[in-house]
């Protein structure tokens, strides 16, 4: 078999230029596949990470029903048992309480509906990137304490309400008695996250202040949790549910809270795979065409091989091996070019500032850091292998069926 | 011992709706160790007969036996196996596999027969030395002269020690001197190894050296003349 393989390999290089064209087309396909996969992975990862690091956290503990309806009655009081359950899992990096209430923010110019989120600034810094997203210029700063009578608003909201740092705004919301209350606050700072919908919707204030305004006392809306091992998220959730042991509460992962994000990632992956199938269908015809040409050129030679006793199956194996070799050389070249490009681009990222608004809508940020996973390489290898074998089927059958006498007379 | 037996062989070809007879009722017996030639003008049926004996074509009528096996009606796979086990081929245009070196071309037959690598390498090298190509074993066909390529083809045909070697116009592409040297070589192998050689030719030199000359005309045997029968020098084959 070694000799059959050697023949297959040497046959490829009999027409160096033609083989190089086919190999290049395969390599280019793989390169495009890995690079686009890398960029898409980077975008998906960043969209997920940004959503986790702004709005959701990896895991959140709520009263049942809160996620669907953020009414004040769905708040709950944290217990020692909950806090002990969280502290007991080493895979949990940090946890922070939040109060989330729908309301309205008003300036002297205008008003808009928002989600008012009360945070403990010190704890919040450990679970989200809000501190990093808060401007430190022109007097803008992060909240100083849970009880501070101040608010953080997005730059987008500030522009819309025509507010600057130091201005007054009014938060209006329902208290626990369903009375509308309004409280004046100072704009402590502005922030800008990579997630446009988040910026449009959310206003932060101190959790203690919000509990005081609404009469919630020590009640909170959620405990947001950051974990160190995202792969263990389902296991951590399961363990927390058991440890907390309170049927009135629910433990949700970001995937439970943002199913649209999971669907969107799957959708983009599907679109990408469809594109790859189209690319590699072109490759199939390119490889098949080359092999058919090679067989027609070697018609006489294959006839000789058969006349001296080579079985049709060996001829077919040789042709398939030629195709697989073309594919493997293209694969190695394509994977090398693709992974090196992804590695190089992942250092500084790809600045897509031109598309900043649409990227913010998708929540990725304007600089994309491509990421390639081992599984992507495996998928690429399998696609190439399957593609080239598929491409070789017809030429291999054709070669195996050559009649030796007919071929011997063919010059 | 009869190594080839043809009984009432006919072969017709259909060309553009016309039935053209190429072989018309040939009976022929070739004994083991013969050095024989099928001669005749173009279209006389000699190559067709060689193809039928080699299992490259099926007769329209009659039976073909090779090495005691009636191969009439064999499937392509069975014919392929028969050619591998019992028949060596030498072609007019050498027909070596261009991507293989001289030794790999010779070794190829043994590989198909499933011989172990070290042994097939040893035997192939010995066979190339026997046909005078020691030192050229690693050359590819395009790096060899016509005569050298035909010697590789001879080595390939006999390395597995087949019952018969069928040689279709083996000297047609060679100059007279090279052709004569090649015939000497094949005759020597016939005598020393007892391998049966059957040529198809219209080369006078081959006809002259053949020990039996079977003349064909219009698809029938016109003359069958045994000129001389050389006794093999050694019945024991070299390994």
XYZ file of C-alpha atoms in Angstrom, chain A:
411
model
C 0.000 0.000 0.000
C 2.973 2.243 0.702
C 3.894 2.157 -2.984
C 0.317 2.950 -4.017
C 0.434 5.942 -1.662
C 3.843 6.956 -2.999
C 2.444 6.778 -6.537
C -0.536 8.880 -5.485
C 1.762 11.480 -3.943
C 4.150 11.601 -6.917
C 1.261 11.769 -9.374
C 0.140 14.998 -7.726
C 3.456 16.642 -8.499
C 3.582 15.528 -12.139
C 1.607 18.662 -12.944
C 3.001 20.941 -10.308
C 1.286 24.103 -11.463
C -2.140 22.526 -11.797
C -1.863 20.848 -8.404
C -0.693 24.093 -6.821
C -3.747 25.899 -8.208
C -6.054 23.289 -6.646
C -4.097 23.261 -3.375
C -4.219 27.060 -3.302
C -7.977 27.050 -3.796
C -8.387 24.600 -0.913
C -5.943 26.565 1.245
C -7.746 29.809 0.442
C -11.066 28.217 1.379
C -9.645 26.982 4.689
C -7.953 30.315 5.338
C -11.210 32.199 4.706
C -13.067 29.692 6.847
C -10.699 29.975 9.817
C -10.395 33.745 9.614
C -14.146 34.303 9.361
C -14.719 31.723 12.096
C -12.135 33.541 14.226
C -13.798 36.915 13.685
C -17.274 35.476 14.242
C -16.115 33.674 17.393
C -14.534 36.912 18.597
C -17.736 38.871 17.920
C -19.913 36.253 19.586
C -17.606 35.954 22.600
C -17.417 39.711 22.999
C -21.191 40.122 22.641
C -21.723 37.470 25.299
C -18.967 38.742 27.581
C -20.137 42.352 27.265
C -23.702 41.376 28.039
C -22.541 39.366 31.044
C -20.255 42.161 32.243
C -22.942 44.841 31.977
C -26.470 43.613 32.407
C -26.653 39.996 33.427
C -23.672 38.528 35.243
C -22.921 34.850 34.680
C -25.627 33.751 37.096
C -28.375 35.622 38.928
C -30.560 34.642 41.872
C -34.071 36.073 41.664
C -37.426 35.573 43.227
C -39.461 33.404 40.855
C -41.271 35.552 38.322
C -38.925 38.535 38.586
C -37.233 37.830 35.302
C -40.565 38.028 33.479
C -42.042 40.877 35.506
C -39.799 43.273 37.448
C -42.518 44.455 39.780
C -41.560 45.512 43.259
C -43.381 42.570 44.862
C -40.885 40.231 43.200
C -37.984 41.479 45.328
C -36.666 39.329 48.133
C -34.526 39.452 51.224
C -31.129 37.797 51.008
C -30.382 35.281 53.747
C -27.242 33.972 55.397
C -27.894 30.610 53.789
C -27.834 32.155 50.311
C -24.613 34.019 51.054
C -23.014 30.890 52.556
C -24.047 28.852 49.514
C -22.376 31.398 47.258
C -19.237 31.650 49.408
C -18.895 27.854 49.535
C -18.259 27.500 45.787
C -14.676 28.323 44.874
C -15.639 28.701 41.235
C -17.624 31.817 42.149
C -15.392 34.877 41.934
C -17.767 37.474 43.343
C -21.395 38.321 43.991
C -23.229 41.615 44.310
C -26.816 42.580 45.150
C -28.875 44.737 42.830
C -32.263 46.350 42.915
C -33.858 46.736 39.513
C -36.991 48.784 39.041
C -38.630 50.263 35.963
C -39.058 54.006 36.139
C -38.444 57.268 34.420
C -35.626 59.763 34.378
C -36.362 63.437 33.823
C -34.253 66.447 33.139
C -35.428 70.010 32.759
C -35.583 69.334 29.003
C -37.224 65.954 28.613
C -37.740 62.519 30.081
C -37.383 58.863 29.123
C -38.355 55.466 30.438
C -35.445 53.563 31.999
C -34.505 50.642 34.166
C -33.240 52.013 37.449
C -30.568 49.771 38.930
C -29.380 50.166 42.484
C -25.862 48.883 43.072
C -23.300 48.522 45.822
C -20.402 50.300 44.040
C -17.635 48.364 45.748
C -19.180 44.933 45.083
C -20.322 45.926 41.604
C -16.732 46.587 40.589
C -16.005 42.878 41.144
C -18.796 41.498 38.997
C -19.198 43.947 36.130
C -17.171 46.347 34.013
C -19.323 49.344 34.863
C -16.429 51.019 36.683
C -14.196 50.656 33.605
C -16.933 52.008 31.343
C -17.461 55.069 33.535
C -15.722 58.187 32.241
C -13.065 59.670 34.533
C -12.934 62.943 32.622
C -14.638 66.307 33.086
C -15.554 65.510 36.685
C -17.240 62.220 35.831
C -16.738 59.503 38.432
C -18.085 56.167 39.650
C -20.592 56.067 42.523
C -18.868 56.483 45.874
C -21.254 54.596 48.172
C -24.529 52.624 48.206
C -26.292 55.497 49.915
C -25.042 58.342 47.776
C -27.764 60.570 46.367
C -26.275 60.446 42.896
C -26.789 58.672 39.607
C -24.693 57.265 36.785
C -26.211 57.716 33.351
C -24.993 56.630 29.949
C -23.496 59.213 27.623
C -26.357 58.447 25.262
C -28.953 59.270 27.936
C -27.006 62.359 28.974
C -27.040 63.609 25.373
C -30.719 62.869 24.979
C -31.678 64.570 28.267
C -29.104 67.308 27.717
C -27.419 66.598 31.031
C -23.786 66.970 32.060
C -21.946 65.835 35.156
C -23.109 67.834 38.186
C -26.594 68.519 36.749
C -29.720 67.477 38.574
C -32.113 64.836 37.353
C -35.266 63.300 38.775
C -35.879 59.555 39.066
C -39.529 58.617 39.161
C -40.715 55.130 40.162
C -43.248 53.179 42.175
C -42.621 52.528 45.845
C -43.695 49.393 47.701
C -47.130 50.942 48.281
C -47.549 51.471 44.552
C -47.238 55.211 44.984
C -45.252 57.154 42.393
C -42.281 58.784 44.047
C -39.723 61.111 42.578
C -36.339 61.993 43.889
C -33.833 64.527 42.683
C -30.232 63.363 42.217
C -26.937 64.703 40.952
C -25.349 63.229 37.872
C -22.138 61.772 39.314
C -20.798 60.420 36.088
C -21.458 59.093 32.625
C -20.628 55.724 31.141
C -20.498 54.127 27.739
C -20.611 50.362 27.333
C -20.252 48.405 24.083
C -23.927 47.388 24.364
C -26.136 50.072 22.863
C -29.435 48.720 24.184
C -27.996 48.692 27.696
C -26.853 52.313 27.457
C -30.236 53.380 26.140
C -32.107 51.719 28.971
C -30.204 51.750 32.262
C -29.567 54.342 34.992
C -27.534 53.425 38.077
C -27.808 54.718 41.582
C -26.789 53.455 45.026
C -28.675 50.382 46.190
C -29.193 51.790 49.687
C -30.624 54.985 48.288
C -33.033 53.080 46.053
C -34.153 50.830 48.911
C -34.791 53.959 50.989
C -36.796 55.736 48.255
C -39.005 52.756 47.536
C -39.350 51.498 51.088
C -37.831 48.132 50.111
C -35.756 48.020 53.270
C -33.189 45.249 52.855
C -35.026 43.635 49.949
C -33.190 43.229 46.689
C -34.083 42.186 43.110
C -31.191 39.907 42.424
C -27.806 38.668 43.455
C -25.583 38.813 40.410
C -22.713 36.340 40.374
C -19.433 36.257 38.440
C -17.710 32.900 38.039
C -14.134 31.942 37.194
C -14.900 28.918 35.002
C -17.624 29.670 32.422
C -17.611 26.036 31.307
C -18.841 25.018 34.774
C -21.798 27.382 34.719
C -24.494 24.707 34.541
C -22.905 22.725 37.330
C -22.585 25.814 39.534
C -26.239 26.655 38.900
C -27.323 23.130 39.841
C -25.237 23.180 43.004
C -26.569 26.602 44.022
C -30.193 25.496 43.579
C -29.539 22.565 45.922
C -27.578 24.594 48.455
C -30.052 27.467 48.657
C -33.026 25.119 48.901
C -35.669 27.850 48.556
C -38.461 27.100 46.095
C -39.500 30.743 45.952
C -36.171 31.650 44.364
C -34.748 30.789 40.957
C -31.146 30.552 39.817
C -30.703 31.613 36.194
C -27.656 31.568 33.960
C -27.054 34.250 31.363
C -28.298 31.716 28.785
C -31.605 31.461 30.638
C -31.868 35.228 30.900
C -30.801 36.027 27.325
C -32.027 33.182 25.090
C -32.060 35.631 22.168
C -28.266 35.867 22.483
C -27.879 32.075 22.380
C -30.190 31.916 19.362
C -28.342 34.739 17.629
C -24.967 32.987 18.112
C -26.434 29.745 16.742
C -27.980 31.623 13.833
C -24.683 33.259 12.872
C -22.864 29.936 13.215
C -25.431 28.326 10.901
C -25.070 31.108 8.328
C -21.296 30.640 8.487
C -21.496 26.874 8.001
C -23.839 27.331 5.023
C -21.255 29.695 3.526
C -18.534 27.098 4.081
C -20.617 24.418 2.405
C -20.993 26.677 -0.642
C -17.244 27.431 -0.674
C -16.353 23.770 -0.432
C -18.875 22.718 -3.066
C -16.822 24.876 -5.415
C -13.709 23.103 -4.115
C -15.362 19.707 -4.759
C -15.816 20.543 -8.436
C -12.318 21.975 -8.680
C -10.738 18.831 -7.196
C -13.006 16.489 -9.190
C -12.232 18.353 -12.406
C -8.496 18.123 -11.761
C -8.702 14.415 -11.015
C -10.794 13.684 -14.103
C -8.228 15.573 -16.196
C -5.420 13.646 -14.528
C -7.163 10.346 -15.223
C -7.759 11.181 -18.872
C -4.080 12.063 -19.208
C -3.083 8.812 -17.522
C -5.709 6.688 -19.280
C -3.064 4.588 -21.018
C -0.962 4.291 -17.863
C -3.930 3.131 -15.773
C -4.649 0.593 -18.509
C -1.090 -0.711 -18.176
C -1.465 -0.925 -14.407
C -4.651 -2.929 -14.822
C -3.193 -5.151 -17.521
C -0.324 -6.210 -15.267
C -2.738 -7.206 -12.526
C -3.633 -4.134 -10.469
C -7.084 -4.567 -9.008
C -9.714 -1.886 -9.714
C -9.992 -1.209 -5.963
C -6.275 -0.352 -5.811
C -6.651 2.070 -8.695
C -9.615 3.693 -6.942
C -7.639 3.882 -3.674
C -4.777 5.595 -5.461
C -7.113 8.213 -6.964
C -8.809 8.853 -3.595
C -5.379 9.110 -1.993
C -4.354 11.695 -4.584
C -7.436 13.735 -3.736
C -6.880 13.406 0.009
C -3.264 14.450 -0.467
C -4.327 17.532 -2.394
C -6.760 18.272 0.418
C -4.267 17.673 3.210
C -1.583 19.883 1.676
C -4.221 22.587 1.177
C -5.462 22.006 4.719
C -2.013 22.399 6.280
C -1.332 25.553 4.258
C -4.796 26.975 4.972
C -4.719 26.159 8.695
C -1.214 27.624 9.031
C -2.203 30.841 7.222
C -5.545 31.060 9.041
C -4.286 30.443 12.574
C -1.263 32.715 12.125
C -3.531 35.490 10.841
C -5.977 35.003 13.700
C -3.082 34.980 16.202
C -1.624 38.170 14.711
C -4.996 39.941 14.592
C -5.909 38.862 18.112
C -2.979 40.861 19.538
C -4.273 44.311 18.629
C -7.757 43.347 17.485
C -9.472 44.444 14.290
C -10.716 47.992 14.545
C -14.103 48.161 12.890
C -14.802 51.716 14.037
C -16.534 52.432 10.720
C -19.283 50.009 11.722
C -19.283 51.085 15.350
C -22.997 51.817 15.635
C -24.099 48.464 14.206
C -21.493 46.642 16.287
C -22.738 48.421 19.426
C -26.240 47.294 18.548
C -24.895 43.726 18.508
C -22.972 44.458 21.706
C -19.511 43.518 20.494
C -17.621 46.809 20.726
C -15.752 48.308 17.799
C -12.516 46.347 18.195
C -12.914 42.643 17.462
C -10.400 40.177 18.851
C -10.578 37.017 16.701
C -10.514 33.713 18.527
C -10.005 30.284 17.000
C -10.956 27.135 18.854
C -9.423 23.682 18.511
C -12.817 22.360 17.459
C -12.894 24.808 14.518
C -9.648 23.295 13.212
C -11.068 19.793 13.647
C -14.227 20.847 11.769
C -12.082 22.354 8.991
C -10.038 19.143 8.746
C -13.153 16.982 8.597
C -14.794 19.217 5.991
C -11.678 19.073 3.791
C -11.338 15.336 4.186
C -15.008 14.741 3.416
C -14.912 17.219 0.535
C -11.889 15.707 -1.162
C -13.087 12.134 -0.710
C -16.460 13.179 -2.132
C -14.703 14.893 -5.024
C -12.673 11.755 -5.707
C -15.585 9.316 -5.825
C -16.552 9.876 -9.451
C -12.974 10.029 -10.840
C -11.986 6.976 -8.756
C -14.927 4.917 -10.034
C -14.174 6.092 -13.561
C -10.517 5.065 -13.219
C -11.398 1.720 -11.665
C -13.718 0.950 -14.592
C -11.155 1.653 -17.305
C -10.904 -1.383 -19.597
C -7.244 -2.318 -19.890
C -7.361 -3.240 -23.574
C -9.146 -0.021 -24.509
C -6.636 1.981 -22.489
C -3.626 0.195 -23.979
C -4.740 1.286 -27.445
C -5.232 4.864 -26.222
C -2.266 7.120 -26.907
